[in-house]
Amino acid sequence: CAQRTLLVLVLCVFYFFLSSRTRFNVHREVTPVELPNCNLVKGIDNGSEDLEILPNGLAFISSGLKYPGIMSFDPDKSGKILLMDLNEEDPVVLELGITGSTFDLSSFNPHGISTFTDEDNIVYLMVVNHPDSKSTVELFKFQEKEKSLLHLKTIRHKLLPSVNDIVAVGPEHFYATNDHYFIDPYLKSWEMHLGLAWSFVTYYSPNDVRVVAEGFDFANGINISPDGKYVYIAELLAHKIHVYEKHANWTLTPLKSLDFNTLVDNISVDPVTGDLWVGCHPNGMRIFYYDPKNPPASEVLRIQDILSKEPKVTVAYAENGTVLQGSTVAAVYKGKMLVGTVFHKALYCELSQAN
């Protein structure tokens, strides 16, 4: 009986070892895919984890994320929101000032972001924040003339325990991915390494908060189709993007899933074509176990016609980490692409005609 128990334990350990290597894609190396004209963005050295481009070409960028188990080049510095005007010939980044008497700048730790523009053209910026390793969603009003953000509200809820990304669907309404079920750092680590697939997606409004999708192995990026009918969810450690149909009562129904040979992070949606642009980690082990001599690579996927029977998936950019480490997000505007990273720099590229 003891020998049988020992054998079971050995087999379980072996299974989890193999499973982890698959989930983290440890053997993946990238084949470089270059673009004709790429430049690192000056002024971004500590991450650009998420970004969103408004229809007028203004890009919001979250920078300075400190995430448990992930590298940070300046762990004692608080995070910030940056602005770039992509209409400029040589755009530069500007740090947006934050006003609001109750907002604590010293603990600002921004993660995923999303915008909502109302009928009066007021732009609201929602920011996932991790002050003191907690999870909140901060609601800001963008003041374009002043180049600043006015803090309006901090949102906390028991169904928002470990928020990674959000997509705004109203001035105080959003879907949010929770990348872990647990809050305790020790339990979160076990949850991830055992592949428990307990993470979930929450719908939030001031009067209604509920889980709308669950059973994910690290739910990560989330976005919505231009017509508002479909929600896209990235499942990082399962290497999948799920398509859900959104209903009038805000519930979600699974429609289809796409599999990839990379860890899919944040999703941007081209408002004109509906194409998905996805920041990816080809080899997840290099993100979670950083080695400067063997840095994490960067990869950007473009997904066209995702609702069709045969979506077209193209590697728009790939690099082995020499230039750009740990890509998390990519978005396009007028033939240009902006690529962000979890803790490194940001890249601004001209797209080739093939893209």
Tab-separated table of C-alpha atoms in Angstrom:
chain	number	residue	atom	x	y	z
A	1	CYS	CA	0.000	0.000	0.000
A	2	ALA	CA	2.846	2.385	0.887
A	3	GLN	CA	4.618	1.569	-2.381
A	4	ARG	CA	1.413	2.217	-4.325
A	5	THR	CA	0.957	5.588	-2.578
A	6	LEU	CA	4.545	6.541	-3.340
A	7	LEU	CA	4.071	5.573	-6.988
A	8	VAL	CA	0.952	7.735	-7.228
A	9	LEU	CA	2.800	10.681	-5.709
A	10	VAL	CA	5.716	10.252	-8.107
A	11	LEU	CA	3.344	10.078	-11.076
A	12	CYS	CA	1.504	13.201	-9.887
A	13	VAL	CA	4.742	15.138	-9.529
A	14	PHE	CA	5.854	13.957	-12.978
A	15	TYR	CA	2.490	14.964	-14.471
A	16	PHE	CA	2.621	18.458	-12.963
A	17	PHE	CA	6.238	18.823	-14.145
A	18	LEU	CA	5.300	17.976	-17.727
A	19	SER	CA	2.121	20.050	-17.527
A	20	SER	CA	4.028	23.103	-16.326
A	21	ARG	CA	6.563	22.824	-19.125
A	22	THR	CA	3.718	22.703	-21.647
A	23	ARG	CA	1.754	25.544	-20.062
A	24	PHE	CA	4.824	27.777	-19.865
A	25	ASN	CA	5.909	26.743	-23.386
A	26	VAL	CA	9.477	26.274	-22.161
A	27	HIS	CA	10.941	24.965	-25.418
A	28	ARG	CA	9.611	27.731	-27.677
A	29	GLU	CA	12.097	29.909	-29.559
A	30	VAL	CA	10.999	32.685	-31.898
A	31	THR	CA	11.717	33.043	-35.580
A	32	PRO	CA	12.384	36.777	-36.041
A	33	VAL	CA	9.800	38.774	-37.976
A	34	GLU	CA	11.068	42.288	-38.602
A	35	LEU	CA	9.273	45.476	-39.576
A	36	PRO	CA	10.816	48.121	-41.829
A	37	ASN	CA	11.162	50.961	-39.332
A	38	CYS	CA	11.009	50.411	-35.566
A	39	ASN	CA	12.233	52.670	-32.786
A	40	LEU	CA	12.218	52.345	-29.020
A	41	VAL	CA	10.037	54.976	-27.369
A	42	LYS	CA	12.136	57.435	-25.379
A	43	GLY	CA	11.076	57.824	-21.772
A	44	ILE	CA	9.754	54.277	-21.255
A	45	ASP	CA	12.168	52.036	-19.374
A	46	ASN	CA	10.041	50.368	-16.687
A	47	GLY	CA	7.233	48.784	-18.641
A	48	SER	CA	4.251	49.685	-20.781
A	49	GLU	CA	2.044	46.773	-19.778
A	50	ASP	CA	-1.144	47.977	-21.412
A	51	LEU	CA	-2.122	50.716	-23.834
A	52	GLU	CA	-5.163	52.009	-25.617
A	53	ILE	CA	-5.360	54.337	-28.614
A	54	LEU	CA	-8.295	56.715	-28.956
A	55	PRO	CA	-9.819	57.293	-32.420
A	56	ASN	CA	-8.039	60.680	-32.538
A	57	GLY	CA	-4.610	59.061	-32.146
A	58	LEU	CA	-3.963	59.787	-28.475
A	59	ALA	CA	-2.523	56.725	-26.758
A	60	PHE	CA	-2.737	56.005	-23.023
A	61	ILE	CA	0.023	53.766	-21.636
A	62	SER	CA	0.270	52.182	-18.181
A	63	SER	CA	3.841	52.008	-16.903
A	64	GLY	CA	5.678	50.804	-13.812
A	65	LEU	CA	3.751	47.634	-12.954
A	66	LYS	CA	5.021	45.649	-9.969
A	67	TYR	CA	3.543	42.146	-10.194
A	68	PRO	CA	4.469	39.246	-7.855
A	69	GLY	CA	7.068	37.003	-9.443
A	70	ILE	CA	7.702	39.347	-12.378
A	71	MET	CA	10.843	41.426	-12.902
A	72	SER	CA	10.815	45.166	-12.168
A	73	PHE	CA	13.760	47.404	-12.994
A	74	ASP	CA	12.662	50.047	-10.485
A	75	PRO	CA	10.555	48.365	-7.781
A	76	ASP	CA	10.583	51.369	-5.426
A	77	LYS	CA	9.116	53.799	-7.959
A	78	SER	CA	5.368	54.280	-8.220
A	79	GLY	CA	3.603	53.699	-11.517
A	80	LYS	CA	2.235	56.259	-13.955
A	81	ILE	CA	-0.008	56.799	-16.944
A	82	LEU	CA	1.688	58.134	-20.051
A	83	LEU	CA	0.249	59.864	-23.117
A	84	MET	CA	1.483	59.783	-26.732
A	85	ASP	CA	0.067	61.669	-29.681
A	86	LEU	CA	0.515	59.305	-32.614
A	87	ASN	CA	-0.344	62.064	-35.079
A	88	GLU	CA	3.041	63.658	-34.423
A	89	GLU	CA	5.925	62.941	-36.771
A	90	ASP	CA	8.159	61.842	-33.902
A	91	PRO	CA	5.794	61.261	-30.947
A	92	VAL	CA	7.087	61.550	-27.403
A	93	VAL	CA	5.596	60.380	-24.127
A	94	LEU	CA	4.173	62.736	-21.538
A	95	GLU	CA	3.356	61.695	-17.984
A	96	LEU	CA	-0.195	62.636	-17.137
A	97	GLY	CA	-0.673	64.477	-13.890
A	98	ILE	CA	-3.247	62.950	-11.534
A	99	THR	CA	-5.518	65.129	-9.421
A	100	GLY	CA	-8.001	64.157	-6.754
A	101	SER	CA	-7.699	64.635	-3.021
A	102	THR	CA	-8.279	60.991	-2.062
A	103	PHE	CA	-5.969	59.270	-4.557
A	104	ASP	CA	-2.671	57.883	-3.239
A	105	LEU	CA	-0.010	58.422	-5.904
A	106	SER	CA	2.726	56.761	-3.854
A	107	SER	CA	1.069	53.327	-4.091
A	108	PHE	CA	-0.112	53.648	-7.709
A	109	ASN	CA	0.639	50.341	-9.468
A	110	PRO	CA	-1.218	50.372	-12.822
A	111	HIS	CA	-1.941	47.217	-14.806
A	112	GLY	CA	-4.686	46.871	-17.470
A	113	ILE	CA	-6.483	49.946	-18.809
A	114	SER	CA	-9.575	50.752	-20.867
A	115	THR	CA	-11.397	53.882	-22.040
A	116	PHE	CA	-15.026	54.850	-22.474
A	117	THR	CA	-16.191	57.953	-24.350
A	118	ASP	CA	-19.702	59.168	-23.559
A	119	GLU	CA	-22.203	61.096	-25.718
A	120	ASP	CA	-20.642	64.404	-24.648
A	121	ASN	CA	-17.197	63.187	-25.783
A	122	ILE	CA	-15.965	62.954	-22.203
A	123	VAL	CA	-13.235	60.318	-22.044
A	124	TYR	CA	-13.147	58.104	-18.966
A	125	LEU	CA	-10.044	56.042	-18.273
A	126	MET	CA	-10.334	52.913	-16.125
A	127	VAL	CA	-7.108	51.588	-14.639
A	128	VAL	CA	-6.500	48.320	-12.830
A	129	ASN	CA	-4.436	49.220	-9.769
A	130	HIS	CA	-2.564	47.043	-7.279
A	131	PRO	CA	-1.843	49.252	-4.256
A	132	ASP	CA	-0.046	47.208	-1.600
A	133	SER	CA	-0.669	44.028	-3.649
A	134	LYS	CA	-4.446	44.521	-3.577
A	135	SER	CA	-6.770	44.963	-6.581
A	136	THR	CA	-8.853	48.031	-7.326
A	137	VAL	CA	-10.187	49.712	-10.445
A	138	GLU	CA	-9.562	53.446	-10.569
A	139	LEU	CA	-11.919	55.650	-12.562
A	140	PHE	CA	-10.473	58.835	-14.086
A	141	LYS	CA	-11.769	61.634	-16.284
A	142	PHE	CA	-9.293	62.649	-18.988
A	143	GLN	CA	-8.710	66.406	-19.120
A	144	GLU	CA	-7.113	66.894	-22.519
A	145	LYS	CA	-6.314	70.614	-22.273
A	146	GLU	CA	-4.626	70.191	-18.900
A	147	LYS	CA	-3.014	66.880	-19.966
A	148	SER	CA	-4.143	65.356	-16.698
A	149	LEU	CA	-6.426	62.770	-15.136
A	150	LEU	CA	-9.057	63.665	-12.560
A	151	HIS	CA	-9.599	60.793	-10.147
A	152	LEU	CA	-13.319	60.161	-9.704
A	153	LYS	CA	-13.684	56.870	-7.884
A	154	THR	CA	-11.989	53.754	-6.522
A	155	ILE	CA	-13.863	50.507	-7.125
A	156	ARG	CA	-13.390	47.489	-4.858
A	157	HIS	CA	-15.420	44.299	-4.744
A	158	LYS	CA	-15.066	40.709	-3.525
A	159	LEU	CA	-15.609	39.534	-7.109
A	160	LEU	CA	-12.604	41.615	-8.202
A	161	PRO	CA	-9.939	39.847	-6.113
A	162	SER	CA	-7.057	39.690	-8.604
A	163	VAL	CA	-7.847	41.897	-11.576
A	164	ASN	CA	-5.569	41.755	-14.599
A	165	ASP	CA	-7.377	43.580	-17.401
A	166	ILE	CA	-10.674	45.337	-18.064
A	167	VAL	CA	-12.788	46.470	-20.977
A	168	ALA	CA	-15.094	49.410	-20.387
A	169	VAL	CA	-18.705	49.130	-21.558
A	170	GLY	CA	-20.043	52.233	-19.790
A	171	PRO	CA	-18.839	55.142	-17.637
A	172	GLU	CA	-18.743	52.884	-14.555
A	173	HIS	CA	-19.383	49.542	-16.243
A	174	PHE	CA	-16.820	46.964	-17.336
A	175	TYR	CA	-15.833	43.344	-17.744
A	176	ALA	CA	-12.723	42.355	-15.774
A	177	THR	CA	-10.456	39.314	-15.888
A	178	ASN	CA	-9.275	37.933	-12.562
A	179	ASP	CA	-6.051	36.044	-13.234
A	180	HIS	CA	-6.266	34.160	-9.910
A	181	TYR	CA	-9.035	32.909	-7.639
A	182	PHE	CA	-7.059	33.374	-4.443
A	183	ILE	CA	-5.858	36.623	-2.875
A	184	ASP	CA	-3.114	35.253	-0.638
A	185	PRO	CA	0.255	35.336	-2.525
A	186	TYR	CA	1.227	31.851	-1.345
A	187	LEU	CA	-2.062	30.329	-2.495
A	188	LYS	CA	-1.905	32.282	-5.768
A	189	SER	CA	1.477	30.731	-6.497
A	190	TRP	CA	0.174	27.202	-5.885
A	191	GLU	CA	-2.924	27.937	-7.948
A	192	MET	CA	-0.814	28.941	-10.928
A	193	HIS	CA	1.784	26.181	-10.712
A	194	LEU	CA	-0.797	23.444	-10.188
A	195	GLY	CA	-2.838	24.692	-13.143
A	196	LEU	CA	-6.077	24.807	-11.172
A	197	ALA	CA	-7.865	26.901	-13.827
A	198	TRP	CA	-10.007	28.720	-11.282
A	199	SER	CA	-9.674	32.242	-12.617
A	200	PHE	CA	-12.743	34.035	-13.923
A	201	VAL	CA	-14.331	37.074	-15.556
A	202	THR	CA	-16.561	39.521	-13.696
A	203	TYR	CA	-19.124	41.974	-14.999
A	204	TYR	CA	-19.250	45.132	-12.883
A	205	SER	CA	-21.758	47.966	-12.739
A	206	PRO	CA	-22.750	50.122	-9.751
A	207	ASN	CA	-25.915	48.025	-9.274
A	208	ASP	CA	-24.928	44.610	-10.585
A	209	VAL	CA	-21.739	42.582	-10.057
A	210	ARG	CA	-21.479	38.933	-11.098
A	211	VAL	CA	-19.227	36.255	-12.533
A	212	VAL	CA	-19.980	35.793	-16.242
A	213	ALA	CA	-17.276	33.299	-17.273
A	214	GLU	CA	-14.973	30.984	-15.329
A	215	GLY	CA	-12.622	28.012	-15.480
A	216	PHE	CA	-9.602	29.808	-16.968
A	217	ASP	CA	-5.938	28.953	-16.542
A	218	PHE	CA	-4.863	32.562	-15.869
A	219	ALA	CA	-7.462	34.811	-17.543
A	220	ASN	CA	-5.542	37.756	-18.945
A	221	GLY	CA	-6.417	40.254	-21.692
A	222	ILE	CA	-10.012	41.127	-22.534
A	223	ASN	CA	-11.603	43.276	-25.206
A	224	ILE	CA	-14.785	43.733	-27.197
A	225	SER	CA	-15.686	43.788	-30.894
A	226	PRO	CA	-16.357	47.182	-32.530
A	227	ASP	CA	-20.095	46.408	-32.745
A	228	GLY	CA	-20.189	45.420	-29.072
A	229	LYS	CA	-21.599	41.952	-29.802
A	230	TYR	CA	-18.598	39.803	-28.892
A	231	VAL	CA	-16.107	39.698	-26.037
A	232	TYR	CA	-12.603	38.289	-26.487
A	233	ILE	CA	-10.751	36.722	-23.532
A	234	ALA	CA	-7.111	35.630	-23.498
A	235	GLU	CA	-6.293	32.540	-21.422
A	236	LEU	CA	-2.564	32.963	-20.876
A	237	LEU	CA	-1.385	29.536	-19.725
A	238	ALA	CA	-3.763	27.568	-21.957
A	239	HIS	CA	-2.540	29.528	-25.011
A	240	LYS	CA	-6.111	30.298	-26.077
A	241	ILE	CA	-8.311	33.217	-27.074
A	242	HIS	CA	-12.004	32.644	-26.389
A	243	VAL	CA	-14.829	34.352	-28.222
A	244	TYR	CA	-18.025	34.980	-26.263
A	245	GLU	CA	-21.324	36.347	-27.475
A	246	LYS	CA	-22.486	39.256	-25.322
A	247	HIS	CA	-26.183	39.537	-24.520
A	248	ALA	CA	-28.382	42.500	-23.607
A	249	ASN	CA	-28.379	41.440	-19.932
A	250	TRP	CA	-24.516	41.416	-19.969
A	251	THR	CA	-24.248	37.629	-19.763
A	252	LEU	CA	-21.715	35.879	-22.001
A	253	THR	CA	-22.150	32.695	-24.044
A	254	PRO	CA	-19.059	30.816	-25.314
A	255	LEU	CA	-18.887	30.758	-29.093
A	256	LYS	CA	-15.449	29.461	-30.089
A	257	SER	CA	-11.803	29.224	-29.021
A	258	LEU	CA	-8.546	29.598	-30.910
A	259	ASP	CA	-5.312	27.802	-29.934
A	260	PHE	CA	-1.812	29.249	-30.277
A	261	ASN	CA	1.795	28.231	-29.741
A	262	THR	CA	2.425	31.222	-27.488
A	263	LEU	CA	1.156	32.730	-24.235
A	264	VAL	CA	-1.461	35.319	-25.223
A	265	ASP	CA	-1.576	38.469	-23.085
A	266	ASN	CA	-3.465	41.694	-23.884
A	267	ILE	CA	-5.840	42.050	-26.822
A	268	SER	CA	-6.359	45.235	-28.835
A	269	VAL	CA	-9.114	45.517	-31.433
A	270	ASP	CA	-8.797	47.657	-34.546
A	271	PRO	CA	-11.973	49.801	-34.495
A	272	VAL	CA	-12.076	49.933	-38.303
A	273	THR	CA	-11.325	46.363	-39.386
A	274	GLY	CA	-12.178	44.469	-36.194
A	275	ASP	CA	-8.796	42.702	-36.355
A	276	LEU	CA	-7.278	41.539	-33.068
A	277	TRP	CA	-3.698	42.527	-32.244
A	278	VAL	CA	-2.259	40.455	-29.419
A	279	GLY	CA	0.898	40.904	-27.361
A	280	CYS	CA	2.393	37.493	-26.606
A	281	HIS	CA	5.074	35.664	-24.627
A	282	PRO	CA	6.556	32.871	-26.764
A	283	ASN	CA	8.273	31.316	-23.736
A	284	GLY	CA	6.496	31.971	-20.447
A	285	MET	CA	9.270	30.558	-18.290
A	286	ARG	CA	11.485	33.483	-19.252
A	287	ILE	CA	8.838	35.948	-18.062
A	288	PHE	CA	8.234	34.342	-14.683
A	289	TYR	CA	11.895	33.388	-14.095
A	290	TYR	CA	13.887	36.303	-15.468
A	291	ASP	CA	17.466	35.813	-16.630
A	292	PRO	CA	19.127	38.888	-18.199
A	293	LYS	CA	21.419	36.566	-20.164
A	294	ASN	CA	18.417	34.804	-21.669
A	295	PRO	CA	15.661	37.443	-21.720
A	296	PRO	CA	12.014	36.880	-22.664
A	297	ALA	CA	11.185	37.322	-26.332
A	298	SER	CA	8.444	39.447	-27.852
A	299	GLU	CA	5.764	38.445	-30.329
A	300	VAL	CA	2.725	40.178	-31.816
A	301	LEU	CA	-0.095	38.296	-33.513
A	302	ARG	CA	-2.695	39.725	-35.843
A	303	ILE	CA	-5.978	37.815	-36.090
A	304	GLN	CA	-8.286	38.620	-39.005
A	305	ASP	CA	-11.866	37.424	-39.454
A	306	ILE	CA	-11.924	35.799	-36.027
A	307	LEU	CA	-15.620	34.935	-36.331
A	308	SER	CA	-15.138	33.024	-39.589
A	309	LYS	CA	-14.519	29.281	-39.876
A	310	GLU	CA	-10.884	29.912	-40.765
A	311	PRO	CA	-9.501	33.060	-39.102
A	312	LYS	CA	-6.207	34.298	-40.521
A	313	VAL	CA	-3.422	34.440	-37.914
A	314	THR	CA	-0.236	36.297	-38.796
A	315	VAL	CA	2.921	36.931	-36.797
A	316	ALA	CA	3.220	40.686	-37.279
A	317	TYR	CA	6.400	41.051	-35.228
A	318	ALA	CA	8.762	38.715	-33.371
A	319	GLU	CA	12.100	39.347	-31.672
A	320	ASN	CA	14.256	37.278	-29.304
A	321	GLY	CA	14.518	39.851	-26.497
A	322	THR	CA	17.623	41.658	-27.708
A	323	VAL	CA	15.549	44.761	-28.514
A	324	LEU	CA	12.249	44.279	-26.695
A	325	GLN	CA	11.632	42.006	-23.702
A	326	GLY	CA	8.274	40.535	-22.716
A	327	SER	CA	5.691	42.055	-25.057
A	328	THR	CA	2.226	42.286	-23.526
A	329	VAL	CA	0.223	44.466	-25.900
A	330	ALA	CA	0.145	45.922	-29.403
A	331	ALA	CA	-2.223	48.389	-31.045
A	332	VAL	CA	-2.299	50.055	-34.449
A	333	TYR	CA	-3.119	53.514	-35.780
A	334	LYS	CA	-2.789	54.763	-39.371
A	335	GLY	CA	-0.170	52.253	-40.477
A	336	LYS	CA	1.854	52.407	-37.262
A	337	MET	CA	2.045	49.914	-34.407
A	338	LEU	CA	2.820	50.559	-30.753
A	339	VAL	CA	4.065	47.573	-28.735
A	340	GLY	CA	4.216	47.531	-24.925
A	341	THR	CA	5.974	45.263	-22.427
A	342	VAL	CA	5.383	44.125	-18.877
A	343	PHE	CA	8.568	45.607	-17.373
A	344	HIS	CA	10.832	46.705	-20.242
A	345	LYS	CA	10.543	49.324	-22.990
A	346	ALA	CA	8.028	50.142	-25.751
A	347	LEU	CA	8.440	49.988	-29.512
A	348	TYR	CA	6.897	52.142	-32.249
A	349	CYS	CA	6.926	50.629	-35.744
A	350	GLU	CA	5.778	51.290	-39.270
A	351	LEU	CA	3.747	48.377	-40.557
A	352	SER	CA	4.768	46.852	-43.845
A	353	GLN	CA	2.284	46.858	-46.711
A	354	ALA	CA	1.698	43.153	-46.107
A	355	ASN	CA	0.294	44.065	-42.704
